Short mmCIF file of C-alpha atoms and ligand atoms in Angstrom, two decimals:
data_model
loop_
_atom_site.label_atom_id
_atom_site.label_comp_id
_atom_site.label_asym_id
_atom_site.label_seq_id
_atom_site.Cartn_x
_atom_site.Cartn_y
_atom_site.Cartn_z
CA MET V 1 187.19 291.24 33.45
CA MET V 2 185.56 289.28 35.72
CA GLN V 3 185.91 288.75 39.42
CA TRP V 4 188.27 285.23 40.41
CA ALA V 5 186.26 283.22 42.35
CA ILE V 6 187.50 279.62 44.07
CA ALA V 7 186.12 277.24 46.43
CA ALA V 8 187.82 273.50 47.58
CA THR V 9 186.11 269.92 48.72
CA TRP V 10 186.74 269.61 53.23
CA PRO V 11 188.34 272.21 55.83
CA PHE V 12 192.04 270.91 54.80
CA GLY V 13 190.73 272.61 51.27
CA GLN V 14 191.05 276.18 53.62
CA SER V 15 195.29 275.72 51.79
CA ALA V 16 194.32 274.22 48.87
CA VAL V 17 191.85 277.53 49.04
CA ARG V 18 194.18 279.88 49.80
CA VAL V 19 197.17 279.13 47.35
CA GLY V 20 194.59 279.27 44.78
CA SER V 21 193.31 282.40 45.93
CA ARG V 22 196.88 284.36 45.72
CA LEU V 23 197.68 283.11 42.53
CA LEU V 24 194.12 283.86 40.51
CA ASP V 25 194.28 287.76 42.43
CA GLN V 26 198.46 287.84 40.39
CA GLY V 27 196.01 286.95 36.74
CA MET V 28 196.88 283.39 36.63
CA SER V 29 194.65 280.55 34.42
CA GLY V 30 191.83 278.43 36.75
CA LEU V 31 194.39 275.48 35.30
CA ASP V 32 196.93 277.04 36.91
CA ALA V 33 195.32 277.58 40.23
CA VAL V 34 193.49 274.50 40.82
CA GLU V 35 197.30 272.44 39.55
CA GLN V 36 199.39 274.62 42.94
CA ALA V 37 196.53 274.65 45.30
CA ILE V 38 196.02 270.76 45.30
CA ARG V 39 200.22 270.17 45.26
CA ALA V 40 199.85 272.00 48.46
CA VAL V 41 197.45 269.26 49.51
CA GLU V 42 199.16 266.69 48.69
CA LEU V 43 202.32 267.60 50.11
CA ASP V 44 200.83 268.20 53.42
CA PRO V 45 201.61 264.69 55.24
CA SER V 46 198.35 265.16 57.76
CA VAL V 47 195.70 265.32 54.91
CA ASP V 48 195.52 261.07 56.04
CA SER V 49 193.50 261.03 51.96
CA VAL V 50 195.44 262.41 49.42
CA GLY V 51 199.26 262.75 48.36
CA VAL V 52 202.17 262.67 50.78
CA GLY V 53 200.78 260.43 54.12
CA GLY V 54 197.83 259.00 52.55
CA VAL V 55 195.42 255.79 53.58
CA PRO V 56 197.16 252.45 51.28
CA ASN V 57 195.60 249.77 50.15
CA CYS V 58 195.12 246.89 51.08
CA GLU V 59 198.57 246.20 50.56
CA GLY V 60 200.35 248.54 52.48
CA GLU V 61 201.02 250.93 48.84
CA VAL V 62 200.03 254.36 48.38
CA GLN V 63 198.22 254.25 45.15
CA LEU V 64 196.98 257.37 43.69
CA ASP V 65 194.64 258.74 42.02
CA ALA V 66 193.99 262.78 39.45
CA ALA V 67 192.49 264.89 37.37
CA LEU V 68 192.08 268.77 35.23
CA MET V 69 190.09 269.32 33.43
CA ARG V 70 189.38 273.54 30.97
CA GLY V 71 186.03 274.91 30.29
CA GLN V 72 188.05 276.75 27.44
CA ASP V 73 188.66 273.23 25.35
CA LEU V 74 186.61 270.99 27.76
CA ALA V 75 190.47 269.44 27.72
CA VAL V 76 191.12 266.52 31.23
CA GLY V 77 194.32 265.61 31.92
CA ALA V 78 194.17 262.18 34.15
CA VAL V 79 196.32 259.76 35.97
CA ALA V 80 194.97 256.69 38.19
CA GLY V 81 196.81 254.64 40.24
CA VAL V 82 199.69 255.78 40.33
CA LYS V 83 203.04 254.80 43.09
CA GLY V 84 205.70 257.43 44.33
CA PHE V 85 204.84 260.87 43.27
CA PRO V 86 203.96 263.11 45.11
CA ASN V 87 202.45 265.10 43.42
CA PRO V 88 199.80 263.18 40.92
CA ILE V 89 197.95 266.25 40.10
CA SER V 90 201.03 267.86 38.31
CA ILE V 91 201.50 263.83 36.12
CA ALA V 92 197.62 265.14 35.49
CA ARG V 93 198.65 268.63 34.20
CA LEU V 94 201.52 266.59 31.62
CA VAL V 95 199.04 264.23 29.60
CA LEU V 96 196.35 266.97 29.08
CA GLU V 97 198.49 269.62 27.49
CA LYS V 98 201.59 267.16 26.39
CA THR V 99 199.52 264.42 25.62
CA PRO V 100 197.31 262.99 23.18
CA HIS V 101 195.42 260.89 25.59
CA HIS V 102 193.68 262.17 28.63
CA LEU V 103 194.26 258.86 31.32
CA LEU V 104 197.27 257.44 31.84
CA VAL V 105 197.33 254.74 34.35
CA GLY V 106 199.74 252.75 36.91
CA GLU V 107 202.85 252.34 35.51
CA GLY V 108 202.63 254.22 32.24
CA ALA V 109 201.76 257.21 34.02
CA GLU V 110 205.33 256.61 36.21
CA ARG V 111 206.99 256.61 33.28
CA TYR V 112 205.73 259.77 31.80
CA ALA V 113 206.27 261.52 34.92
CA ASP V 114 209.81 260.74 34.76
CA ALA V 115 210.48 261.33 31.36
CA TYR V 116 209.25 265.15 32.04
CA GLY V 117 211.63 265.19 35.63
CA LEU V 118 208.63 265.03 37.89
CA GLU V 119 209.71 264.54 41.50
CA ARG V 120 209.82 260.90 42.67
CA GLY V 121 208.91 260.68 46.33
CA PRO V 122 207.59 258.46 49.93
CA LEU V 123 204.42 258.74 50.35
CA LEU V 124 203.73 256.76 53.35
CA THR V 125 203.80 258.50 56.67
CA ALA V 126 204.69 257.28 60.16
CA SER V 127 201.72 258.06 60.67
CA SER V 128 199.40 257.04 57.73
CA LEU V 129 201.07 253.23 58.13
CA GLU V 130 199.61 253.05 61.83
CA THR V 131 196.44 254.35 60.65
CA TRP V 132 196.72 251.30 58.08
CA ARG V 133 197.80 248.68 60.28
CA LYS V 134 194.35 250.03 62.90
CA ARG V 135 192.19 249.59 59.77
CA ARG V 136 193.39 246.44 58.69
CA GLU V 137 192.91 244.60 62.32
CA LYS V 138 189.49 246.19 61.68
CA GLN V 139 188.48 244.19 58.45
CA ALA V 140 189.88 241.48 59.55
CA GLN V 141 187.04 241.12 61.40
CA ALA V 142 184.71 241.95 58.87
CA GLU V 143 182.90 240.02 56.44
CA ASP V 144 183.45 242.24 53.59
CA PRO V 145 187.38 242.19 53.05
CA SER V 146 187.91 243.80 50.02
CA LEU V 147 186.20 247.19 51.90
CA GLY V 148 187.18 249.94 53.47
CA GLY V 149 186.00 252.90 54.90
CA GLY V 150 187.72 256.40 54.90
CA HIS V 151 188.75 258.71 52.08
CA ASP V 152 188.38 262.42 51.51
CA THR V 153 189.42 263.99 47.66
CA VAL V 154 190.68 267.10 47.54
CA GLY V 155 188.41 268.44 44.74
CA VAL V 156 188.91 272.19 43.57
CA VAL V 157 186.59 273.98 40.94
CA ALA V 158 188.16 278.08 39.61
CA LEU V 159 187.08 280.41 37.44
CA ASP V 160 189.67 282.74 36.79
CA MET V 161 189.59 286.48 35.54
CA ASN V 162 189.41 286.39 31.60
CA GLY V 163 186.59 283.69 32.88
CA ASP V 164 187.97 280.77 32.65
CA ILE V 165 186.83 277.80 34.30
CA ALA V 166 188.99 274.84 36.00
CA ALA V 167 188.43 271.94 38.32
CA GLY V 168 190.94 269.21 39.39
CA THR V 169 190.56 266.27 41.88
CA SER V 170 193.14 264.26 43.84
CA THR V 171 192.61 261.58 45.83
CA SER V 172 194.21 257.64 48.20
CA GLY V 173 190.85 256.34 46.91
CA LEU V 174 189.27 254.21 49.77
CA ALA V 175 191.06 253.76 52.76
CA LEU V 176 192.16 249.62 51.80
CA LYS V 177 190.97 249.67 48.35
CA LEU V 178 191.79 246.45 46.74
CA PRO V 179 195.03 247.21 44.24
CA GLY V 180 194.40 248.71 41.40
CA ARG V 181 190.76 250.31 42.22
CA VAL V 182 189.66 253.53 41.19
CA GLY V 183 187.56 255.67 41.37
CA ASP V 184 185.43 258.51 40.56
CA SER V 185 188.02 260.98 41.08
CA PRO V 186 190.44 260.69 38.29
CA LEU V 187 187.05 259.87 35.62
CA VAL V 188 185.27 262.50 33.86
CA GLY V 189 181.68 263.34 34.13
CA SER V 190 182.34 261.64 37.24
CA GLY V 191 184.82 262.87 40.00
CA PHE V 192 185.20 266.96 38.19
CA TYR V 193 183.37 268.06 35.27
CA ALA V 194 184.22 271.73 34.10
CA ASP V 195 182.96 273.31 31.00
CA ASN V 196 183.24 277.09 30.84
CA ALA V 197 179.54 277.44 29.26
CA ALA V 198 178.42 276.31 32.47
CA GLY V 199 180.70 275.97 35.27
CA ALA V 200 182.48 273.22 37.00
CA ALA V 201 181.99 270.09 39.18
CA VAL V 202 183.65 267.74 41.96
CA GLY V 203 182.57 265.44 44.25
CA THR V 204 184.16 263.67 47.21
CA GLY V 205 182.60 259.98 48.49
CA CYS V 206 182.09 256.71 47.48
CA GLY V 207 183.85 256.74 43.89
CA GLU V 208 181.65 253.81 43.17
CA LEU V 209 178.14 255.41 43.98
CA ILE V 210 179.12 258.95 42.70
CA MET V 211 180.35 257.14 39.32
CA ARG V 212 176.47 255.35 38.98
CA GLY V 213 175.40 259.05 38.56
CA CYS V 214 177.69 260.76 36.26
CA LEU V 215 177.48 263.06 38.61
CA SER V 216 179.38 265.53 38.08
CA PHE V 217 178.49 266.20 34.21
CA ALA V 218 174.59 265.72 35.61
CA ILE V 219 175.35 269.29 37.47
CA VAL V 220 177.14 270.74 34.97
CA GLU V 221 174.05 270.01 32.63
CA LEU V 222 171.82 270.89 35.32
CA MET V 223 173.52 274.26 34.97
CA LYS V 224 173.90 275.03 31.58
CA GLY V 225 170.15 274.11 31.45
CA GLY V 226 169.79 277.45 33.78
CA ALA V 227 169.88 276.17 37.14
CA SER V 228 172.03 277.89 39.88
CA ALA V 229 174.73 275.57 41.31
CA GLN V 230 173.31 275.54 44.39
CA GLN V 231 170.10 274.06 42.53
CA ALA V 232 172.31 271.71 40.26
CA CYS V 233 174.70 270.48 43.21
CA GLU V 234 171.08 269.35 44.83
CA GLU V 235 169.17 268.08 42.06
CA ALA V 236 171.62 266.26 40.75
CA LEU V 237 172.27 264.00 43.94
CA ASN V 238 168.84 263.84 44.76
CA ARG V 239 168.77 262.09 40.90
CA LEU V 240 170.79 260.31 41.88
CA ILE V 241 169.58 259.11 45.63
CA CYS V 242 166.45 259.06 44.61
CA ARG V 243 167.16 256.11 42.19
CA LEU V 244 169.89 253.95 43.90
CA GLU V 245 167.85 254.35 47.32
CA GLN V 246 165.76 251.41 45.45
CA CYS V 247 168.11 249.01 46.33
CA LEU V 248 170.87 251.32 48.52
CA PRO V 249 170.75 252.79 51.99
CA VAL V 250 171.91 256.07 50.56
CA ARG V 251 169.79 258.69 51.84
CA ASN V 252 170.97 260.18 55.51
CA ALA V 253 173.84 258.17 54.64
CA THR V 254 175.54 257.06 57.52
CA GLU V 255 178.19 254.82 56.47
CA ASP V 256 181.77 255.73 54.67
CA MET V 257 180.59 253.29 51.55
CA THR V 258 177.30 255.39 51.36
CA LYS V 259 177.85 258.95 52.07
CA MET V 260 177.97 261.07 49.00
CA ALA V 261 179.27 264.95 48.36
CA VAL V 262 179.15 267.60 45.23
CA LEU V 263 180.46 271.06 45.24
CA ALA V 264 180.03 273.31 42.35
CA ILE V 265 180.67 277.19 40.72
CA ASP V 266 178.54 278.39 38.00
CA GLN V 267 180.10 281.18 35.07
CA LYS V 268 180.14 284.21 37.74
CA GLY V 269 181.43 282.89 40.29
CA ASN V 270 178.39 281.51 42.82
CA VAL V 271 178.99 278.36 45.22
CA GLY V 272 176.80 275.52 45.21
CA ALA V 273 176.82 272.28 47.70
CA ALA V 274 175.37 269.34 48.53
CA ALA V 275 175.72 265.80 50.22
CA ASN V 276 173.62 263.31 51.72
CA HIS V 277 175.29 263.45 54.85
CA GLY V 278 176.52 266.41 58.15
CA GLU V 279 179.54 265.83 57.37
CA PHE V 280 180.74 267.99 53.94
CA ASP V 281 182.28 271.61 54.67
CA PHE V 282 183.49 273.38 52.15
CA ALA V 283 186.17 276.38 51.34
CA TYR V 284 185.45 279.22 48.97
CA GLN V 285 186.99 282.75 48.40
CA THR V 286 186.47 285.13 46.19
CA ALA V 287 187.54 287.91 44.56
CA ARG V 288 184.83 290.67 45.77
CA ASP V 289 184.45 289.16 48.78
CA ARG V 290 188.46 288.24 50.46
CA GLU V 291 187.24 286.46 53.47
CA LEU V 292 187.91 282.88 52.88
CA ARG V 293 184.75 281.52 53.94
CA ILE V 294 184.27 277.44 55.54
CA ILE V 295 180.52 276.21 54.95
CA ARG V 296 178.81 274.08 55.42
CA ALA V 297 176.78 272.14 51.56
CA ARG V 298 172.94 271.81 52.36
CA ILE V 299 171.38 268.18 53.33
CA ILE V 300 169.88 265.91 50.97
CA ALA V 301 167.87 264.49 54.26
C1 SD4 X 401 187.22 257.40 45.42
N1 SD4 X 401 185.52 259.94 45.99
O1 SD4 X 401 188.27 257.16 45.65
C2 SD4 X 401 187.31 258.65 45.65
C3 SD4 X 401 186.83 259.23 47.30
C4 SD4 X 401 186.97 260.54 48.23
O2 SD4 X 401 185.94 261.03 50.27
O3 SD4 X 401 186.82 261.48 48.01
N2 SD4 X 401 186.24 260.33 49.67
O4 SD4 X 401 186.32 256.62 45.61
#
């Protein structure tokens, strides 16, 4: 019997870790724990970058991306650009378990969710609308009208008592994104990856940069080669930074559009994390040490 462990991105990942820990402790699978952990964040309207209360796109509509991956067989379920469903992670679960596919987008994903009776509900809140209005005003003065900062993904990695590993993500993506824009979060290998043979990883930050390095896959591959979760996060992120800084200011990032962070777990439940900025905290709890900890990620400077 393995000792379970679970970690989630950002301080708001605390609620995810709390929910996931309880389920893992009851012997539930990592996949169940990750799904339920993410649902808790999606339903929290005070988290302004995930699910209900998520930040709208440039037309004022909330479009959500989410994904789940099962480390036993590398099965993936992901959705992108979904509107009107508070829990896109559960649509991703359906895609993983009920379809022969791995990624459904927009209307197709919504119709599939309807066919299974998943709950629809409003995503826009008074506060997310207000934030959107303010950002729109700022954007009107900016040079590039397609870019908007302000974004965070809930990414969860877990090891269950059977030694099975899972990863999941959910986000409303970049604030004021173009309608139809998809980030790294629902893209296997970029925003998430899980393989029982090594561990799991998730990313948060500017999806357009994270996907250029297929960061989550790179981290899991490094762990497969013998690196610890911490070494793998630092090495993979540093490689991408070294490559990108030839053309972009990605080292010691200060702008949302150049910030990246990663979080990983290994086969024993040890975690690692790294960021190219000083603001990335994650939540972590294990069966051995039952305290829920908030940890600051190592900065790649
Ligand atoms: C995206 N990576 O859509 C997501 C947003 C995010 O912290 O994680 N921000 O690009």
